[in-house]
Amino acid sequence: MIPILPVPKRYAWGSLDRLQTMFGDGDTSVTQGSGPLAEMWFSAHEQLPGGTPMASDALIREESCGQGEEKSRSAEGDRNIGVRRVALPDLLKQNPEGLLGRVASRQWGPMLPYLLKVIAVREPLSLQVHPLDFEARRGFHREEDAGVPLQAPDRSFRDTRGKHEMVVALEPFAASVGFAPIARQIRALRSVTHPLPQRMADILESGEPSTPRIDAMMPESARVWSQTARRVFRAFALAASYGGDIGTVGLLDAAAGCVEGNAERLMLSNAMRAAQSFPADASALCLLMMNPVRLRKGESISIAPGTPHVYLHGLAAEIMTNSDNVLRAGLTVKYRDLPNLLRSLNAMPTPPAAPYVVGDRAFGIAGRLGGDRVVGGLLGGGRVVGGGYADEGVERAGMALYHPCVDEFSLIYGHVDGGRVAEWPLPMLAQDRPRIVVCVKGAVQCRTERPGGITDAVLTCGKAMFVPASDGLLRVVGYEKTGGDILLASTGI
Ligand SMILES: O=P(O)(O)OC[C@H]1O[C@](O)(CO)[C@@H](O)[C@@H]1O
């Protein structure tokens, strides 16, 4: 087991206290600095030139450290033990098979195929879409050829990989994800008295072409799209490219009293939350086209490339393919790249999908499908109707495994009581793979056993370990009376 330090990301939408409290214990170098803290990355994403940190540092204990590498020294018996900080991607390149395992290193090369984050959302994130693999490769090379530096703020593609992502709520979490059924979009838009939302509703109802400017932004593949997808694309692109200030907060406020239906009310409330943070940005109206999502602790949602989404509020774990490619349409101070976003957009109304969830005693909603296997259902009308933990919450639920339909990652989240050994929902996912374990509450003790001997480590809240594939099975025991909550990231195969 190798201790790793997260990379803190400070964006304006981050929290002023959640991550500071969770990760601030002990090593304050991780959380020091003022202002909001948005994300903590446990990552082996390649470093950007110019020193922008993307990858976690691994802390390697060594009896003698090379010059300039030694950060701290302590006497252990007669030995002089040093701690050397090595960027995780460099460490993985030294011994891919031992650290990542045979299967992962053959499939993805000397690279950790997933990126784990803990995110604290105080203000809405951007209205965004992630690209597919081929779109990321094409976009990356286009920007390289155009000479846009990798770390430039107006760069969209920072690597060549598509981004598939999954969110597991650690506290209540609010978002808008994917396009809602078209009738619901029309009802929400019609409630707002202004020519722009009315025009969007007209487009959705009649399918008439919006303007040549908007139709010119349709990707080539739109030729084979359904009428519904074309209508949705046009209405979305109209609001996202509008540019002017229409006084969205006042309009949404006036609409709040007249809209009918729970889902529509939630759509309006999500749009209002976005508009309050970005009052002059008409793209907040796009949230009137999107499914409102409310996750409770332990509930989860899977975001496939192409899915438009806005995270609005809450604390969550996020795990994704090893990519930082985000295409933004609005609600942000960061670079917007509407043409590329529209090229990647999935314009078909689709209910947000929960990943497969497997767990022991973890579910009261979806029901069992034989053995300990439970299939997460779909979200509808802003309520989770399948998957995730039952009402009583994670404390009583034990561990659950969240597994979307990709091979690169899976996540276990749950609580281990003091003195109890964690019961993994699927034990094989806790061995022979590259794993990252993070304690997000209380304290736990991790143990690995391999021919060389037993290794033990206590993780208090905010501390993390990279557990190499060669370390064999990982056991986690709740520490002291209260035990702790952990995230255990692993590959899916
Ligand atoms: O562009 P923003 O609003 O800062 O959001 C970026 C963040 O959004 C996400 O893509 C969420 O989907 C994160 O993984 C990412 O770090």
Short mmCIF file of C-alpha atoms and ligand atoms in Angstrom, two decimals:
data_model
loop_
_atom_site.label_atom_id
_atom_site.label_comp_id
_atom_site.label_asym_id
_atom_site.label_seq_id
_atom_site.Cartn_x
_atom_site.Cartn_y
_atom_site.Cartn_z
CA MET A 1 0.00 0.00 0.00
CA ILE A 2 1.30 3.42 -0.91
CA PRO A 3 -0.06 6.62 0.68
CA ILE A 4 -1.15 9.18 -1.91
CA LEU A 5 -2.03 12.86 -1.67
CA PRO A 6 -4.99 14.28 -3.59
CA VAL A 7 -4.60 17.20 -5.98
CA PRO A 8 -6.85 20.04 -4.75
CA LYS A 9 -8.77 22.01 -7.41
CA ARG A 10 -9.96 25.49 -6.55
CA TYR A 11 -12.87 26.58 -8.71
CA ALA A 12 -15.35 29.35 -7.88
CA TRP A 13 -18.24 26.87 -7.51
CA GLY A 14 -16.51 24.90 -4.75
CA SER A 15 -17.32 24.77 -1.07
CA LEU A 16 -15.86 26.99 1.60
CA ASP A 17 -15.72 24.24 4.21
CA ARG A 18 -16.72 20.69 3.14
CA LEU A 19 -13.47 19.49 1.58
CA GLN A 20 -11.41 21.65 3.92
CA THR A 21 -12.95 19.73 6.84
CA MET A 22 -12.80 16.30 5.21
CA PHE A 23 -9.19 16.57 4.01
CA GLY A 24 -7.77 19.15 6.42
CA ASP A 25 -6.76 16.77 9.18
CA GLY A 26 -3.00 16.39 9.56
CA ASP A 27 -1.34 17.25 6.26
CA THR A 28 -2.56 20.81 5.75
CA SER A 29 -0.47 21.17 2.56
CA VAL A 30 -3.38 19.48 0.82
CA THR A 31 -6.05 22.02 1.74
CA GLN A 32 -4.05 25.14 2.52
CA GLY A 33 -4.87 28.33 0.65
CA SER A 34 -7.97 30.44 0.75
CA GLY A 35 -11.15 30.48 -1.26
CA PRO A 36 -13.46 27.73 -2.36
CA LEU A 37 -12.23 24.17 -2.74
CA ALA A 38 -14.14 22.31 -5.45
CA GLU A 39 -12.51 18.93 -6.11
CA MET A 40 -9.92 16.57 -4.69
CA TRP A 41 -8.38 14.39 -7.39
CA PHE A 42 -6.97 10.93 -6.84
CA SER A 43 -5.44 10.58 -10.21
CA ALA A 44 -2.67 9.47 -12.48
CA HIS A 45 -3.69 11.80 -15.30
CA GLU A 46 -0.60 13.00 -17.16
CA GLN A 47 0.80 16.30 -15.91
CA LEU A 48 0.18 19.31 -18.10
CA PRO A 49 3.29 21.18 -19.17
CA GLY A 50 3.73 24.36 -17.18
CA GLY A 51 3.41 22.49 -13.91
CA THR A 52 -0.40 22.35 -13.65
CA PRO A 53 -0.80 19.40 -11.27
CA MET A 54 -3.18 16.70 -12.48
CA ALA A 55 -1.70 13.64 -10.79
CA SER A 56 -1.53 12.60 -7.16
CA ASP A 57 1.84 12.26 -5.47
CA ALA A 58 2.69 8.86 -4.04
CA LEU A 59 4.70 8.90 -0.80
CA ILE A 60 7.38 6.23 -1.06
CA ARG A 61 9.20 5.20 2.10
CA GLU A 62 12.84 4.45 1.47
CA GLU A 63 15.87 3.78 3.57
CA SER A 64 17.97 6.14 1.52
CA CYS A 65 16.63 8.85 -0.72
CA GLY A 66 18.36 10.44 -3.66
CA GLN A 67 19.51 14.04 -3.36
CA GLY A 68 16.74 16.53 -3.83
CA GLU A 69 14.08 13.84 -3.42
CA GLU A 70 14.12 13.66 0.32
CA LYS A 71 11.29 15.60 1.90
CA SER A 72 11.39 14.36 5.48
CA ARG A 73 13.43 12.07 7.59
CA SER A 74 12.67 10.18 10.77
CA ALA A 75 14.67 7.72 12.76
CA GLU A 76 13.06 4.27 12.93
CA GLY A 77 15.14 2.16 15.24
CA ASP A 78 18.60 2.32 13.78
CA ARG A 79 17.34 2.97 10.30
CA ASN A 80 16.97 6.30 8.65
CA ILE A 81 13.70 6.23 6.72
CA GLY A 82 12.96 8.89 4.16
CA VAL A 83 9.81 9.75 2.27
CA ARG A 84 10.09 10.46 -1.42
CA ARG A 85 7.26 12.08 -3.39
CA VAL A 86 6.77 10.54 -6.81
CA ALA A 87 4.06 11.52 -9.28
CA LEU A 88 1.74 8.50 -9.56
CA PRO A 89 2.02 8.22 -13.40
CA ASP A 90 5.83 7.97 -13.10
CA LEU A 91 5.54 5.28 -10.46
CA LEU A 92 3.13 3.26 -12.61
CA LYS A 93 5.51 3.37 -15.58
CA GLN A 94 8.26 1.75 -13.45
CA ASN A 95 6.27 -1.43 -12.78
CA PRO A 96 3.00 -1.52 -14.72
CA GLU A 97 2.22 -5.18 -14.24
CA GLY A 98 2.95 -5.22 -10.50
CA LEU A 99 1.07 -2.01 -9.75
CA LEU A 100 -1.81 -2.18 -12.23
CA GLY A 101 -2.05 -5.94 -12.65
CA ARG A 102 -1.83 -8.05 -15.76
CA VAL A 103 -5.33 -7.41 -17.07
CA ALA A 104 -5.32 -3.62 -16.65
CA SER A 105 -1.77 -3.07 -17.90
CA ARG A 106 -2.48 -5.14 -21.02
CA GLN A 107 -5.75 -3.39 -21.69
CA TRP A 108 -4.76 0.23 -21.03
CA GLY A 109 -0.97 0.25 -20.93
CA PRO A 110 1.01 1.80 -18.06
CA MET A 111 -1.86 4.09 -17.09
CA LEU A 112 -4.45 4.11 -14.33
CA PRO A 113 -7.66 3.88 -16.38
CA TYR A 114 -9.83 5.81 -13.89
CA LEU A 115 -9.81 9.12 -12.10
CA LEU A 116 -11.50 9.45 -8.70
CA LYS A 117 -12.65 12.78 -7.28
CA VAL A 118 -14.51 14.01 -4.25
CA ILE A 119 -16.43 17.13 -5.25
CA ALA A 120 -18.18 19.76 -3.11
CA VAL A 121 -20.66 21.85 -5.08
CA ARG A 122 -21.80 25.15 -3.53
CA GLU A 123 -22.72 26.92 -6.77
CA PRO A 124 -23.74 25.32 -10.10
CA LEU A 125 -21.06 23.86 -12.37
CA SER A 126 -21.07 24.60 -16.08
CA LEU A 127 -23.69 23.35 -18.53
CA GLN A 128 -21.50 20.69 -20.11
CA VAL A 129 -21.07 17.56 -22.20
CA HIS A 130 -18.20 15.05 -22.29
CA PRO A 131 -16.89 13.66 -25.57
CA LEU A 132 -16.69 10.10 -26.81
CA ASP A 133 -13.26 8.56 -27.44
CA PHE A 134 -13.11 9.33 -31.16
CA GLU A 135 -14.34 12.90 -30.60
CA ALA A 136 -11.67 13.43 -27.95
CA ARG A 137 -8.93 12.12 -30.24
CA ARG A 138 -10.11 14.27 -33.14
CA GLY A 139 -10.49 17.38 -30.94
CA PHE A 140 -7.13 16.88 -29.23
CA HIS A 141 -5.22 16.57 -32.50
CA ARG A 142 -7.07 19.49 -34.04
CA GLU A 143 -6.03 21.72 -31.13
CA GLU A 144 -2.46 20.39 -31.25
CA ASP A 145 -2.27 21.15 -34.97
CA ALA A 146 -3.61 24.64 -34.32
CA GLY A 147 -0.83 25.17 -31.75
CA VAL A 148 -3.15 25.74 -28.74
CA PRO A 149 -0.98 25.07 -25.65
CA LEU A 150 -2.23 22.19 -23.49
CA GLN A 151 -2.62 24.40 -20.43
CA ALA A 152 -4.26 27.33 -22.31
CA PRO A 153 -7.58 28.40 -20.77
CA ASP A 154 -9.22 28.23 -24.20
CA ARG A 155 -8.20 24.62 -24.76
CA SER A 156 -11.09 22.09 -24.74
CA PHE A 157 -9.33 18.74 -25.17
CA ARG A 158 -6.58 18.03 -22.63
CA ASP A 159 -6.17 14.36 -23.52
CA THR A 160 -7.23 11.91 -26.23
CA ARG A 161 -9.74 9.97 -24.14
CA GLY A 162 -13.52 10.05 -23.92
CA LYS A 163 -15.04 10.79 -20.52
CA HIS A 164 -17.65 8.48 -19.02
CA GLU A 165 -18.51 9.35 -15.47
CA MET A 166 -20.47 8.16 -12.44
CA VAL A 167 -21.55 10.15 -9.40
CA VAL A 168 -22.29 8.64 -5.98
CA ALA A 169 -23.83 11.07 -3.49
CA LEU A 170 -22.07 11.35 -0.12
CA GLU A 171 -24.69 13.91 0.95
CA PRO A 172 -27.85 15.06 -0.85
CA PHE A 173 -26.91 16.02 -4.40
CA ALA A 174 -28.89 18.02 -6.99
CA ALA A 175 -28.35 18.06 -10.76
CA SER A 176 -29.98 18.33 -14.17
CA VAL A 177 -29.06 15.40 -16.44
CA GLY A 178 -30.04 14.51 -20.02
CA PHE A 179 -33.12 15.71 -21.90
CA ALA A 180 -36.55 15.25 -20.31
CA PRO A 181 -39.55 13.87 -22.24
CA ILE A 182 -40.48 16.47 -24.83
CA ALA A 183 -43.99 17.14 -23.42
CA ARG A 184 -42.46 17.99 -20.07
CA GLN A 185 -39.94 20.34 -21.70
CA ILE A 186 -42.77 22.14 -23.48
CA ARG A 187 -44.81 22.55 -20.28
CA ALA A 188 -41.81 23.97 -18.39
CA LEU A 189 -40.86 26.36 -21.21
CA ARG A 190 -44.46 27.54 -21.79
CA SER A 191 -44.68 28.64 -18.16
CA VAL A 192 -42.05 31.34 -18.76
CA THR A 193 -43.43 34.49 -20.35
CA HIS A 194 -40.71 35.64 -22.73
CA PRO A 195 -40.22 35.26 -26.51
CA LEU A 196 -37.09 33.08 -26.11
CA PRO A 197 -38.59 30.18 -24.10
CA GLN A 198 -41.81 30.48 -26.13
CA ARG A 199 -39.79 30.15 -29.34
CA MET A 200 -38.00 27.12 -27.88
CA ALA A 201 -41.38 25.53 -27.10
CA ASP A 202 -42.60 26.36 -30.65
CA ILE A 203 -39.59 24.57 -32.11
CA LEU A 204 -40.21 21.54 -29.91
CA GLU A 205 -43.89 21.46 -30.87
CA SER A 206 -43.74 22.14 -34.59
CA GLY A 207 -40.27 20.97 -35.56
CA GLU A 208 -39.86 24.01 -37.79
CA PRO A 209 -36.22 24.82 -38.58
CA SER A 210 -34.95 27.48 -36.18
CA THR A 211 -32.46 29.54 -38.15
CA PRO A 212 -29.86 28.61 -40.77
CA ARG A 213 -27.21 29.67 -38.22
CA ILE A 214 -28.42 27.00 -35.76
CA ASP A 215 -28.98 24.30 -38.34
CA ALA A 216 -25.43 24.90 -39.57
CA MET A 217 -24.23 23.76 -36.13
CA MET A 218 -25.87 20.32 -36.43
CA PRO A 219 -23.35 17.52 -36.70
CA GLU A 220 -23.21 15.49 -39.89
CA SER A 221 -24.81 12.55 -38.10
CA ALA A 222 -27.99 14.64 -37.60
CA ARG A 223 -29.05 13.56 -41.09
CA VAL A 224 -30.08 10.24 -39.60
CA TRP A 225 -31.52 11.64 -36.36
CA SER A 226 -35.17 11.34 -35.41
CA GLN A 227 -37.39 14.42 -35.70
CA THR A 228 -37.46 14.57 -31.88
CA ALA A 229 -33.67 14.79 -31.61
CA ARG A 230 -33.54 17.52 -34.25
CA ARG A 231 -36.18 19.58 -32.44
CA VAL A 232 -34.41 19.22 -29.12
CA PHE A 233 -31.08 20.14 -30.67
CA ARG A 234 -32.53 23.31 -32.20
CA ALA A 235 -34.27 24.50 -29.04
CA PHE A 236 -31.20 23.77 -26.91
CA ALA A 237 -28.78 25.48 -29.33
CA LEU A 238 -31.06 28.52 -29.53
CA ALA A 239 -30.86 29.16 -25.76
CA ALA A 240 -27.19 28.15 -25.44
CA SER A 241 -26.11 30.56 -28.19
CA TYR A 242 -28.48 33.40 -27.28
CA GLY A 243 -25.88 35.66 -25.71
CA GLY A 244 -28.17 38.42 -24.32
CA ASP A 245 -29.51 39.02 -20.82
CA ILE A 246 -33.29 38.40 -20.68
CA GLY A 247 -33.67 38.82 -16.91
CA THR A 248 -34.01 35.07 -16.33
CA VAL A 249 -34.32 35.23 -12.54
CA GLY A 250 -37.40 37.48 -12.63
CA LEU A 251 -39.01 35.41 -15.40
CA LEU A 252 -38.48 32.11 -13.59
CA ASP A 253 -39.70 33.62 -10.36
CA ALA A 254 -42.95 34.67 -12.02
CA ALA A 255 -43.33 31.21 -13.61
CA ALA A 256 -42.79 29.31 -10.36
CA GLY A 257 -46.36 29.89 -9.16
CA CYS A 258 -48.06 28.79 -12.39
CA VAL A 259 -46.31 25.59 -13.41
CA GLU A 260 -48.04 22.26 -12.80
CA GLY A 261 -46.44 18.89 -12.14
CA ASN A 262 -43.67 17.87 -9.73
CA ALA A 263 -41.05 17.29 -12.39
CA GLU A 264 -41.78 20.63 -14.06
CA ARG A 265 -41.55 22.40 -10.68
CA LEU A 266 -38.16 20.78 -10.08
CA MET A 267 -37.03 21.77 -13.59
CA LEU A 268 -37.93 25.36 -12.79
CA SER A 269 -36.23 25.24 -9.42
CA ASN A 270 -33.02 23.86 -10.99
CA ALA A 271 -33.10 26.56 -13.69
CA MET A 272 -33.63 29.18 -10.98
CA ARG A 273 -30.62 27.94 -9.03
CA ALA A 274 -28.47 28.25 -12.15
CA ALA A 275 -29.93 31.65 -13.07
CA GLN A 276 -29.26 33.06 -9.61
CA SER A 277 -25.55 32.27 -10.02
CA PHE A 278 -25.41 33.45 -13.66
CA PRO A 279 -28.27 36.00 -13.95
CA ALA A 280 -27.23 37.33 -17.39
CA ASP A 281 -26.80 33.88 -18.98
CA ALA A 282 -29.88 32.74 -20.92
CA SER A 283 -28.47 29.19 -21.13
CA ALA A 284 -30.07 28.64 -17.68
CA LEU A 285 -33.24 28.08 -19.76
CA CYS A 286 -31.66 24.85 -21.06
CA LEU A 287 -32.34 23.36 -17.61
CA LEU A 288 -36.06 23.63 -18.44
CA MET A 289 -35.35 20.95 -21.05
CA MET A 290 -33.44 18.61 -18.74
CA ASN A 291 -34.35 15.90 -16.21
CA PRO A 292 -34.10 17.16 -12.65
CA VAL A 293 -32.25 14.72 -10.39
CA ARG A 294 -32.12 14.55 -6.60
CA LEU A 295 -29.80 11.94 -5.12
CA ARG A 296 -29.79 10.92 -1.50
CA LYS A 297 -26.69 9.65 0.25
CA GLY A 298 -25.53 6.49 -1.49
CA GLU A 299 -27.65 7.00 -4.61
CA SER A 300 -25.89 7.18 -7.90
CA ILE A 301 -26.11 8.23 -11.51
CA SER A 302 -24.11 7.36 -14.59
CA ILE A 303 -23.27 10.07 -17.13
CA ALA A 304 -22.43 8.70 -20.57
CA PRO A 305 -20.50 10.85 -23.06
CA GLY A 306 -22.87 13.15 -24.93
CA THR A 307 -25.23 13.61 -21.96
CA PRO A 308 -25.82 17.29 -21.15
CA HIS A 309 -25.56 17.89 -17.40
CA VAL A 310 -25.27 20.56 -14.73
CA TYR A 311 -24.38 19.71 -11.14
CA LEU A 312 -26.10 22.12 -8.81
CA HIS A 313 -25.44 21.36 -5.19
CA GLY A 314 -24.07 18.79 -2.77
CA LEU A 315 -21.16 16.51 -1.91
CA ALA A 316 -20.31 13.48 -4.03
CA ALA A 317 -17.71 11.02 -5.17
CA GLU A 318 -17.13 11.12 -8.91
CA ILE A 319 -15.32 8.41 -10.79
CA MET A 320 -14.59 8.55 -14.49
CA THR A 321 -12.41 7.32 -17.29
CA ASN A 322 -9.01 8.98 -17.04
CA SER A 323 -9.98 12.15 -18.88
CA ASP A 324 -10.31 15.87 -18.26
CA ASN A 325 -12.21 16.69 -21.44
CA VAL A 326 -15.15 19.00 -20.66
CA LEU A 327 -17.09 20.90 -23.33
CA ARG A 328 -18.99 23.85 -21.88
CA ALA A 329 -22.00 25.75 -23.24
CA GLY A 330 -22.60 28.23 -20.42
CA LEU A 331 -23.05 28.87 -16.68
CA THR A 332 -19.32 29.25 -16.24
CA VAL A 333 -16.45 31.68 -16.13
CA LYS A 334 -14.36 29.06 -17.94
CA TYR A 335 -13.96 28.70 -21.71
CA ARG A 336 -17.14 27.86 -23.65
CA ASP A 337 -16.91 25.73 -26.73
CA LEU A 338 -20.45 25.49 -28.07
CA PRO A 339 -19.52 24.14 -31.55
CA ASN A 340 -17.65 21.16 -30.09
CA LEU A 341 -20.31 20.59 -27.42
CA LEU A 342 -23.03 20.49 -30.06
CA ARG A 343 -20.98 18.02 -32.10
CA SER A 344 -20.95 15.65 -29.10
CA LEU A 345 -24.50 16.28 -27.83
CA ASN A 346 -26.92 13.38 -27.42
CA ALA A 347 -30.17 15.22 -28.23
CA MET A 348 -32.53 12.27 -27.60
CA PRO A 349 -34.71 12.60 -24.48
CA THR A 350 -33.49 9.86 -22.14
CA PRO A 351 -34.19 9.20 -18.47
CA PRO A 352 -31.01 9.49 -16.40
CA ALA A 353 -29.49 6.06 -15.84
CA ALA A 354 -28.43 4.61 -12.51
CA PRO A 355 -25.46 2.22 -12.73
CA TYR A 356 -25.65 -1.43 -11.76
CA VAL A 357 -25.53 -1.58 -8.02
CA VAL A 358 -24.64 -4.71 -6.11
CA GLY A 359 -24.87 -4.83 -2.39
CA ASP A 360 -25.71 -6.63 0.75
CA ARG A 361 -28.70 -5.29 2.68
CA ALA A 362 -28.19 -2.09 0.75
CA PHE A 363 -31.45 -1.73 -1.07
CA GLY A 364 -35.03 -1.20 -0.22
CA ILE A 365 -36.15 0.19 -3.54
CA ALA A 366 -35.18 -1.93 -6.51
CA GLY A 367 -35.67 -5.44 -5.17
CA ARG A 368 -33.42 -8.41 -5.64
CA LEU A 369 -32.62 -10.25 -8.83
CA GLY A 370 -31.23 -13.46 -7.43
CA GLY A 371 -28.21 -13.88 -5.16
CA ASP A 372 -26.93 -10.56 -3.98
CA ARG A 373 -27.40 -8.93 -7.37
CA VAL A 374 -29.59 -5.88 -7.66
CA VAL A 375 -30.05 -3.94 -10.84
CA GLY A 376 -30.27 -0.19 -10.45
CA GLY A 377 -33.37 1.11 -12.18
CA LEU A 378 -33.92 4.35 -13.97
CA LEU A 379 -34.64 7.75 -12.60
CA GLY A 380 -37.97 9.23 -13.49
CA GLY A 381 -39.64 12.51 -12.75
CA GLY A 382 -36.74 13.69 -10.65
CA ARG A 383 -36.96 10.77 -8.20
CA VAL A 384 -34.73 7.78 -7.95
CA VAL A 385 -36.88 4.74 -8.45
CA GLY A 386 -34.21 2.09 -8.40
CA GLY A 387 -30.66 1.51 -7.26
CA GLY A 388 -28.79 3.25 -4.49
CA TYR A 389 -29.24 2.81 -0.80
CA ALA A 390 -32.55 2.53 0.94
CA ASP A 391 -33.92 5.29 3.11
CA GLU A 392 -32.12 4.25 6.25
CA GLY A 393 -28.89 5.40 4.68
CA VAL A 394 -25.44 4.03 4.36
CA GLU A 395 -24.78 3.56 8.09
CA ARG A 396 -27.11 0.60 8.22
CA ALA A 397 -26.59 -0.51 4.69
CA GLY A 398 -23.03 -1.81 4.62
CA MET A 399 -21.13 -1.75 1.35
CA ALA A 400 -22.45 -1.33 -2.16
CA LEU A 401 -20.69 -1.70 -5.48
CA TYR A 402 -21.51 0.76 -8.26
CA HIS A 403 -20.68 -0.52 -11.69
CA PRO A 404 -21.57 1.37 -14.88
CA CYS A 405 -21.33 -0.28 -18.27
CA VAL A 406 -17.64 0.49 -18.78
CA ASP A 407 -14.57 -1.57 -17.93
CA GLU A 408 -12.37 1.26 -16.71
CA PHE A 409 -13.86 1.71 -13.26
CA SER A 410 -16.14 0.57 -10.49
CA LEU A 411 -16.63 2.02 -7.04
CA ILE A 412 -17.43 0.58 -3.65
CA TYR A 413 -18.87 2.95 -1.04
CA GLY A 414 -20.00 2.15 2.42
CA HIS A 415 -19.52 2.05 6.15
CA VAL A 416 -17.47 -0.34 8.26
CA ASP A 417 -18.46 -0.59 11.92
CA GLY A 418 -15.74 -0.41 14.57
CA GLY A 419 -13.93 -3.77 14.77
CA ARG A 420 -15.84 -5.27 11.83
CA VAL A 421 -14.26 -6.39 8.60
CA ALA A 422 -15.80 -4.86 5.47
CA GLU A 423 -17.87 -7.36 3.55
CA TRP A 424 -17.25 -6.62 -0.08
CA PRO A 425 -20.28 -6.97 -2.36
CA LEU A 426 -18.03 -8.68 -4.93
CA PRO A 427 -14.72 -9.63 -3.29
CA MET A 428 -12.87 -10.11 -6.58
CA LEU A 429 -13.08 -6.37 -7.15
CA ALA A 430 -10.98 -5.83 -4.03
CA GLN A 431 -7.98 -7.77 -5.34
CA ASP A 432 -5.53 -8.08 -8.24
CA ARG A 433 -6.46 -4.69 -9.57
CA PRO A 434 -5.14 -1.15 -9.12
CA ARG A 435 -7.18 0.21 -6.23
CA ILE A 436 -7.50 3.53 -4.45
CA VAL A 437 -9.06 3.59 -1.02
CA VAL A 438 -10.10 6.89 0.57
CA CYS A 439 -11.53 7.32 4.05
CA VAL A 440 -14.32 9.93 3.90
CA LYS A 441 -15.56 9.68 7.49
CA GLY A 442 -14.23 8.33 10.80
CA ALA A 443 -11.28 5.97 10.53
CA VAL A 444 -10.53 2.51 9.14
CA GLN A 445 -7.64 0.10 9.16
CA CYS A 446 -6.48 -1.39 5.86
CA ARG A 447 -4.61 -4.68 5.64
CA THR A 448 -3.02 -6.50 2.72
CA GLU A 449 -1.39 -9.90 2.91
CA ARG A 450 1.05 -11.21 0.37
CA PRO A 451 3.97 -13.63 0.45
CA GLY A 452 6.33 -10.82 1.57
CA GLY A 453 4.25 -10.20 4.69
CA ILE A 454 1.32 -8.30 6.11
CA THR A 455 0.95 -4.55 5.74
CA ASP A 456 -1.37 -2.53 7.97
CA ALA A 457 -2.28 1.12 7.75
CA VAL A 458 -4.79 3.27 9.58
CA LEU A 459 -6.63 5.78 7.41
CA THR A 460 -8.27 8.70 9.13
CA CYS A 461 -10.76 10.95 7.35
CA GLY A 462 -9.28 12.39 4.14
CA LYS A 463 -6.37 9.95 3.93
CA ALA A 464 -5.88 7.68 0.92
CA MET A 465 -3.83 4.74 -0.26
CA PHE A 466 -2.97 3.39 -3.67
CA VAL A 467 -3.19 -0.39 -3.33
CA PRO A 468 -1.16 -2.12 -6.06
CA ALA A 469 -2.57 -5.19 -7.78
CA SER A 470 0.36 -7.21 -6.44
CA ASP A 471 -0.76 -6.49 -2.85
CA GLY A 472 -3.51 -9.11 -3.19
CA LEU A 473 -6.78 -8.91 -1.28
CA LEU A 474 -7.47 -5.70 0.59
CA ARG A 475 -9.28 -5.99 3.91
CA VAL A 476 -10.73 -2.98 5.66
CA VAL A 477 -11.58 -3.02 9.36
CA GLY A 478 -13.55 -0.31 11.13
CA TYR A 479 -11.18 1.51 13.46
CA GLU A 480 -12.03 2.14 17.11
CA LYS A 481 -15.68 2.32 18.11
CA THR A 482 -17.22 4.33 15.32
CA GLY A 483 -15.45 2.82 12.32
CA GLY A 484 -15.54 4.78 9.11
CA ASP A 485 -16.90 5.35 5.59
CA ILE A 486 -14.72 4.49 2.64
CA LEU A 487 -14.57 4.81 -1.11
CA LEU A 488 -12.77 1.99 -2.88
CA ALA A 489 -12.07 2.62 -6.55
CA SER A 490 -11.06 -0.23 -8.79
CA THR A 491 -11.19 -1.22 -12.44
CA GLY A 492 -14.37 -2.96 -13.58
CA ILE A 493 -12.56 -5.97 -15.05
O1 LIG B 1 -16.26 23.27 -15.97
P1 LIG B 1 -16.62 23.19 -14.56
O2 LIG B 1 -17.94 23.79 -14.30
O3 LIG B 1 -15.59 23.70 -13.62
O4 LIG B 1 -16.77 21.66 -14.27
C1 LIG B 1 -15.69 20.76 -14.38
C2 LIG B 1 -16.05 19.52 -13.69
O5 LIG B 1 -17.27 19.00 -14.20
C3 LIG B 1 -17.19 17.59 -14.27
O6 LIG B 1 -16.90 17.24 -15.60
C4 LIG B 1 -18.50 16.99 -13.84
O7 LIG B 1 -19.17 16.35 -14.86
C5 LIG B 1 -16.01 17.26 -13.40
O8 LIG B 1 -15.49 15.99 -13.58
C6 LIG B 1 -15.10 18.38 -13.80
O9 LIG B 1 -13.95 18.50 -13.06
#
